[in-house]
Each structure stands twice: as structure tokens, then as C-alpha cells.
PDB file of C-alpha atoms in Angstrom:
ATOM      1  CA  MET M   1      82.991  88.289  91.485  1.00 46.00           C
ATOM      2  CA  ILE M   2      81.920  90.031  94.665  1.00 49.00           C
ATOM      3  CA  THR M   3      78.938  88.256  96.170  1.00 50.00           C
ATOM      4  CA  ASP M   4      78.742  89.515  99.735  1.00 54.00           C
ATOM      5  CA  THR M   5      80.624  92.285 101.497  1.00 55.00           C
ATOM      6  CA  THR M   6      80.045  94.549 104.428  1.00 58.00           C
ATOM      7  CA  GLU M   7      80.443  98.181 103.408  1.00 68.00           C
ATOM      8  CA  GLU M   8      81.150 101.113 105.734  1.00 69.00           C
ATOM      9  CA  SER M   9      80.263  98.992 108.753  1.00 73.00           C
ATOM     10  CA  LEU M  10      81.692 101.230 111.464  1.00 87.00           C
ATOM     11  CA  ASN M  11      82.882 104.785 112.002  1.00 86.00           C
ATOM     12  CA  PRO M  12      85.431 105.508 109.244  1.00 85.00           C
ATOM     13  CA  ASP M  13      88.078 106.479 111.812  1.00 89.00           C
ATOM     14  CA  ASP M  14      87.836 103.170 113.678  1.00 91.00           C
ATOM     15  CA  ILE M  15      90.661 101.137 112.149  1.00 92.00           C
ATOM     16  CA  LEU M  16      90.951  98.778 115.126  1.00 93.00           C
ATOM     17  CA  GLY M  17      87.198  98.147 115.074  1.00 93.00           C
ATOM     18  CA  HIS M  18      87.320  97.325 111.364  1.00 92.00           C
ATOM     19  CA  LYS M  19      90.234  94.951 111.971  1.00 94.00           C
ATOM     20  CA  LYS M  20      88.291  93.162 114.731  1.00 94.00           C
ATOM     21  CA  LEU M  21      85.259  92.960 112.430  1.00 92.00           C
ATOM     22  CA  ALA M  22      87.369  91.624 109.545  1.00 91.00           C
ATOM     23  CA  ASP M  23      88.850  88.961 111.825  1.00 93.00           C
ATOM     24  CA  ALA M  24      85.442  87.957 113.207  1.00 94.00           C
ATOM     25  CA  LEU M  25      83.565  87.706 109.907  1.00 89.00           C
ATOM     26  CA  ASN M  26      83.826  85.497 106.884  1.00 90.00           C
ATOM     27  CA  VAL M  27      82.652  88.452 104.793  1.00 89.00           C
ATOM     28  CA  PRO M  28      85.109  90.883 103.128  1.00 91.00           C
ATOM     29  CA  ILE M  29      85.200  94.453 104.401  1.00 90.00           C
ATOM     30  CA  ALA M  30      84.721  97.216 101.818  1.00 92.00           C
ATOM     31  CA  LEU M  31      85.425 100.797 102.811  1.00 92.00           C
ATOM     32  CA  GLY M  32      86.750 104.095 101.627  1.00 92.00           C
ATOM     33  CA  GLU M  33      83.796 106.310 100.841  1.00 91.00           C
ATOM     34  CA  HIS M  34      84.528 108.270 104.031  1.00 93.00           C
ATOM     35  CA  VAL M  35      88.313 107.888 104.115  1.00 94.00           C
ATOM     36  CA  TYR M  36      89.871 111.153 103.042  1.00 94.00           C
ATOM     37  CA  ASN M  37      93.607 110.656 102.615  1.00 96.00           C
ATOM     38  CA  LYS M  38      96.240 108.143 101.565  1.00 97.00           C
ATOM     39  CA  TYR M  39      97.599 107.878 105.102  1.00 97.00           C
ATOM     40  CA  ALA M  40      94.301 106.616 106.481  1.00 96.00           C
ATOM     41  CA  PHE M  41      94.073 104.107 103.612  1.00 97.00           C
ATOM     42  CA  ARG M  42      97.650 103.054 104.405  1.00 97.00           C
ATOM     43  CA  ASP M  43      96.700 102.438 108.031  1.00 97.00           C
ATOM     44  CA  TYR M  44      93.619 100.387 107.079  1.00 96.00           C
ATOM     45  CA  ILE M  45      95.595  98.339 104.573  1.00 97.00           C
ATOM     46  CA  HIS M  46      98.558  97.735 106.899  1.00 97.00           C
ATOM     47  CA  ALA M  47      96.180  96.670 109.680  1.00 96.00           C
ATOM     48  CA  GLY M  48      94.422  94.160 107.412  1.00 96.00           C
ATOM     49  CA  ALA M  49      91.137  95.947 108.098  1.00 95.00           C
ATOM     50  CA  VAL M  50      89.938  96.307 104.476  1.00 95.00           C
ATOM     51  CA  GLU M  51      89.581  93.884 101.570  1.00 95.00           C
ATOM     52  CA  TYR M  52      87.893  96.086  98.948  1.00 95.00           C
ATOM     53  CA  VAL M  53      89.347  99.600  98.698  1.00 97.00           C
ATOM     54  CA  GLN M  54      86.667 102.119  97.726  1.00 95.00           C
ATOM     55  CA  VAL M  55      88.882 105.157  97.179  1.00 97.00           C
ATOM     56  CA  ASP M  56      87.074 108.168  95.655  1.00 96.00           C
ATOM     57  CA  CYS M  57      89.170 110.787  93.807  1.00 95.00           C
ATOM     58  CA  THR M  58      86.709 113.545  94.722  1.00 94.00           C
ATOM     59  CA  ARG M  59      87.184 112.855  98.431  1.00 94.00           C
ATOM     60  CA  VAL M  60      90.795 111.708  98.753  1.00 95.00           C
ATOM     61  CA  GLY M  61      92.647 114.693  97.335  1.00 89.00           C
ATOM     62  CA  GLY M  62      92.402 114.178  93.610  1.00 95.00           C
ATOM     63  CA  ILE M  63      93.707 111.900  90.908  1.00 96.00           C
ATOM     64  CA  THR M  64      97.316 111.764  92.107  1.00 97.00           C
ATOM     65  CA  GLU M  65      96.363 110.636  95.597  1.00 97.00           C
ATOM     66  CA  TRP M  66      93.814 108.173  94.142  1.00 97.00           C
ATOM     67  CA  LEU M  67      96.619 106.638  92.073  1.00 97.00           C
ATOM     68  CA  GLN M  68      98.844 106.422  95.157  1.00 97.00           C
ATOM     69  CA  VAL M  69      96.123 104.611  97.110  1.00 98.00           C
ATOM     70  CA  SER M  70      95.443 102.229  94.220  1.00 97.00           C
ATOM     71  CA  GLY M  71      99.175 101.498  93.951  1.00 97.00           C
ATOM     72  CA  LEU M  72      99.376 100.769  97.666  1.00 97.00           C
ATOM     73  CA  ALA M  73      96.344  98.486  97.383  1.00 98.00           C
ATOM     74  CA  ALA M  74      97.966  96.687  94.433  1.00 98.00           C
ATOM     75  CA  ALA M  75     101.106  96.089  96.516  1.00 97.00           C
ATOM     76  CA  TYR M  76      98.877  94.198  98.975  1.00 97.00           C
ATOM     77  CA  ASP M  77      96.899  92.417  96.227  1.00 97.00           C
ATOM     78  CA  LEU M  78      93.753  94.317  97.176  1.00 98.00           C
ATOM     79  CA  PRO M  79      91.168  95.301  94.591  1.00 97.00           C
ATOM     80  CA  ILE M  80      89.949  98.829  93.979  1.00 97.00           C
ATOM     81  CA  VAL M  81      86.181  99.252  93.676  1.00 95.00           C
ATOM     82  CA  PRO M  82      85.748 103.044  93.826  1.00 95.00           C
ATOM     83  CA  HIS M  83      82.950 105.005  95.329  1.00 91.00           C
ATOM     84  CA  VAL M  84      81.942 107.492  92.632  1.00 90.00           C
ATOM     85  CA  GLY M  85      81.249 110.921  94.101  1.00 87.00           C
ATOM     86  CA  ASP M  86      81.718 112.285  90.584  1.00 89.00           C
ATOM     87  CA  MET M  87      78.956 110.085  89.090  1.00 90.00           C
ATOM     88  CA  GLY M  88      81.701 108.071  87.396  1.00 91.00           C
ATOM     89  CA  GLN M  89      82.909 110.848  85.110  1.00 93.00           C
ATOM     90  CA  ILE M  90      86.584 110.763  86.171  1.00 94.00           C
ATOM     91  CA  HIS M  91      86.545 107.327  87.793  1.00 95.00           C
ATOM     92  CA  GLN M  92      85.708 105.613  84.505  1.00 95.00           C
ATOM     93  CA  HIS M  93      89.117 106.731  83.201  1.00 95.00           C
ATOM     94  CA  LEU M  94      90.918 105.764  86.412  1.00 96.00           C
ATOM     95  CA  VAL M  95      89.383 102.288  86.557  1.00 96.00           C
ATOM     96  CA  ALA M  96      90.110 101.654  82.877  1.00 94.00           C
ATOM     97  CA  SER M  97      93.792 102.383  83.504  1.00 94.00           C
ATOM     98  CA  THR M  98      94.196 100.572  86.846  1.00 96.00           C
ATOM     99  CA  GLN M  99      94.920  96.854  86.784  1.00 95.00           C
ATOM    100  CA  ASN M 100      93.565  96.096  90.259  1.00 96.00           C
ATOM    101  CA  ALA M 101      90.315  98.034  89.724  1.00 95.00           C
ATOM    102  CA  LEU M 102      87.675  95.327  89.388  1.00 89.00           C
ATOM    103  CA  MET M 103      84.539  97.334  88.790  1.00 92.00           C
ATOM    104  CA  LEU M 104      82.929 100.708  89.209  1.00 92.00           C
ATOM    105  CA  GLU M 105      79.589 101.520  90.741  1.00 89.00           C
ATOM    106  CA  TYR M 106      77.101 103.293  88.505  1.00 88.00           C
ATOM    107  CA  ILE M 107      75.070 106.206  89.824  1.00 85.00           C
ATOM    108  CA  PRO M 108      72.939 107.675  87.027  1.00 83.00           C
ATOM    109  CA  TRP M 109      72.001 110.898  88.853  1.00 84.00           C
ATOM    110  CA  ILE M 110      72.548 114.203  87.056  1.00 85.00           C
ATOM    111  CA  ARG M 111      74.033 112.486  83.988  1.00 87.00           C
ATOM    112  CA  ASP M 112      72.219 114.986  81.795  1.00 89.00           C
ATOM    113  CA  ILE M 113      74.427 117.895  82.914  1.00 93.00           C
ATOM    114  CA  PHE M 114      77.579 116.540  81.271  1.00 93.00           C
ATOM    115  CA  VAL M 115      78.570 117.037  77.624  1.00 93.00           C
ATOM    116  CA  GLU M 116      79.720 113.411  77.540  1.00 93.00           C
ATOM    117  CA  PRO M 117      78.018 111.587  80.447  1.00 93.00           C
ATOM    118  CA  ALA M 118      79.363 108.346  81.850  1.00 93.00           C
ATOM    119  CA  THR M 119      77.463 105.632  80.012  1.00 92.00           C
ATOM    120  CA  VAL M 120      76.922 101.982  80.819  1.00 93.00           C
ATOM    121  CA  ASN M 121      75.956  99.532  78.074  1.00 94.00           C
ATOM    122  CA  ASN M 122      75.238  95.864  78.881  1.00 94.00           C
ATOM    123  CA  GLY M 123      76.861  96.283  82.303  1.00 91.00           C
ATOM    124  CA  TYR M 124      80.079  97.897  81.046  1.00 92.00           C
ATOM    125  CA  TYR M 125      81.173 101.507  80.995  1.00 93.00           C
ATOM    126  CA  VAL M 126      81.632 102.822  77.460  1.00 94.00           C
ATOM    127  CA  LEU M 127      84.763 104.941  77.618  1.00 92.00           C
ATOM    128  CA  PRO M 128      84.446 108.481  76.252  1.00 90.00           C
ATOM    129  CA  GLN M 129      86.062 109.328  72.927  1.00 88.00           C
ATOM    130  CA  MET M 130      86.632 113.019  73.600  1.00 87.00           C
ATOM    131  CA  PRO M 131      89.916 114.135  75.216  1.00 89.00           C
ATOM    132  CA  GLY M 132      89.831 115.280  78.827  1.00 88.00           C
ATOM    133  CA  ALA M 133      88.366 114.088  82.097  1.00 88.00           C
ATOM    134  CA  SER M 134      84.720 114.021  80.924  1.00 91.00           C
ATOM    135  CA  THR M 135      83.730 116.724  83.393  1.00 91.00           C
ATOM    136  CA  GLU M 136      82.563 119.447  81.005  1.00 92.00           C
ATOM    137  CA  VAL M 137      79.148 120.675  82.149  1.00 92.00           C
ATOM    138  CA  ILE M 138      76.531 121.950  79.697  1.00 94.00           C
ATOM    139  CA  PRO M 139      76.329 125.695  80.551  1.00 94.00           C
ATOM    140  CA  GLN M 140      72.523 125.852  80.965  1.00 92.00           C
ATOM    141  CA  TYR M 141      72.763 123.503  83.971  1.00 92.00           C
ATOM    142  CA  PHE M 142      74.818 125.967  86.009  1.00 88.00           C
ATOM    143  CA  ASP M 143      71.708 128.134  86.344  1.00 88.00           C
ATOM    144  CA  LYS M 144      69.402 125.191  86.956  1.00 87.00           C
ATOM    145  CA  TYR M 145      71.427 123.782  89.843  1.00 85.00           C
ATOM    146  CA  ARG M 146      72.918 126.995  91.261  1.00 86.00           C
ATOM    147  CA  VAL M 147      72.158 127.525  94.960  1.00 89.00           C
ATOM    148  CA  LYS M 148      70.381 130.845  95.305  1.00 82.00           C
TER     149      LYS M 148
END
């Protein structure tokens, strides 16, 4: 169980700074919300500058790249604890199918726009029963949230 971590402590491009911080603290470093490709994750992981990988499929280039980052993290025995820029809609599927994914943050904003919103019951995501990525939006919400 994660008790204390430092998350996004420094500029997301500062790998050396994160490594120095990781070496100086007795607190695990969590990062990834602002890391946008597998190569940057590779550099953080190889440098020993991250202990909780917060890869987000909406920011890292999609599901395939997310899976590549999670596989790299697994090779280093690092857990995945994703940032959920998609409100958990796609990430719930990814975490359920990824052995080194420990948990998933829950952000209940705009849940009402989805046909099958990500749902948490007693602290656990309830996986959707419908096929697909759980990203189908109820049509009326396009007008409500459209930038005019």
C-alpha cells in the first residue's frame, strides 16, 4: 500500500533533478502525468528517478504506447499507478489487464456524459459489461460542453 510519495516534484523534463531527489529522500517518487512519450519514461526508469509510474494513455500517445511503458516498468519491477486524463474510462480496462498496475485514481468529474461511466463501488472499479473502450458519450452532452 502506498502511504507517502512525492508526486510531480520538479519540472517533468528534469530527469537528473528527479534522480537527485530520489537519492536524497526516503519517499518514493511518483511521476508521469506530464511525461508524454515512452522514451522519456525509459530515461526516467533507467536513471532510477521514478518509483511509481503514472503513465496516462491520453497523454502518452495512446493505448499501445501505454502498454509499452507499463511493460518497461514491469521489467524494472515498478508499479503502474496511472494518471487518468480520461476520467478512468479507458484506464479501468488497462489497469484490469496489467499485472503491475496497483491502483487507479478516481476523478468523478463529468461522469454523467458517458453511456457507461467509470464506477467505483467500495473502493474498487466495477468493470463495464458492454464491449468497447467505455468512451461513448451521450449525444446531448456534445451541445452542453461544446466551446462556442
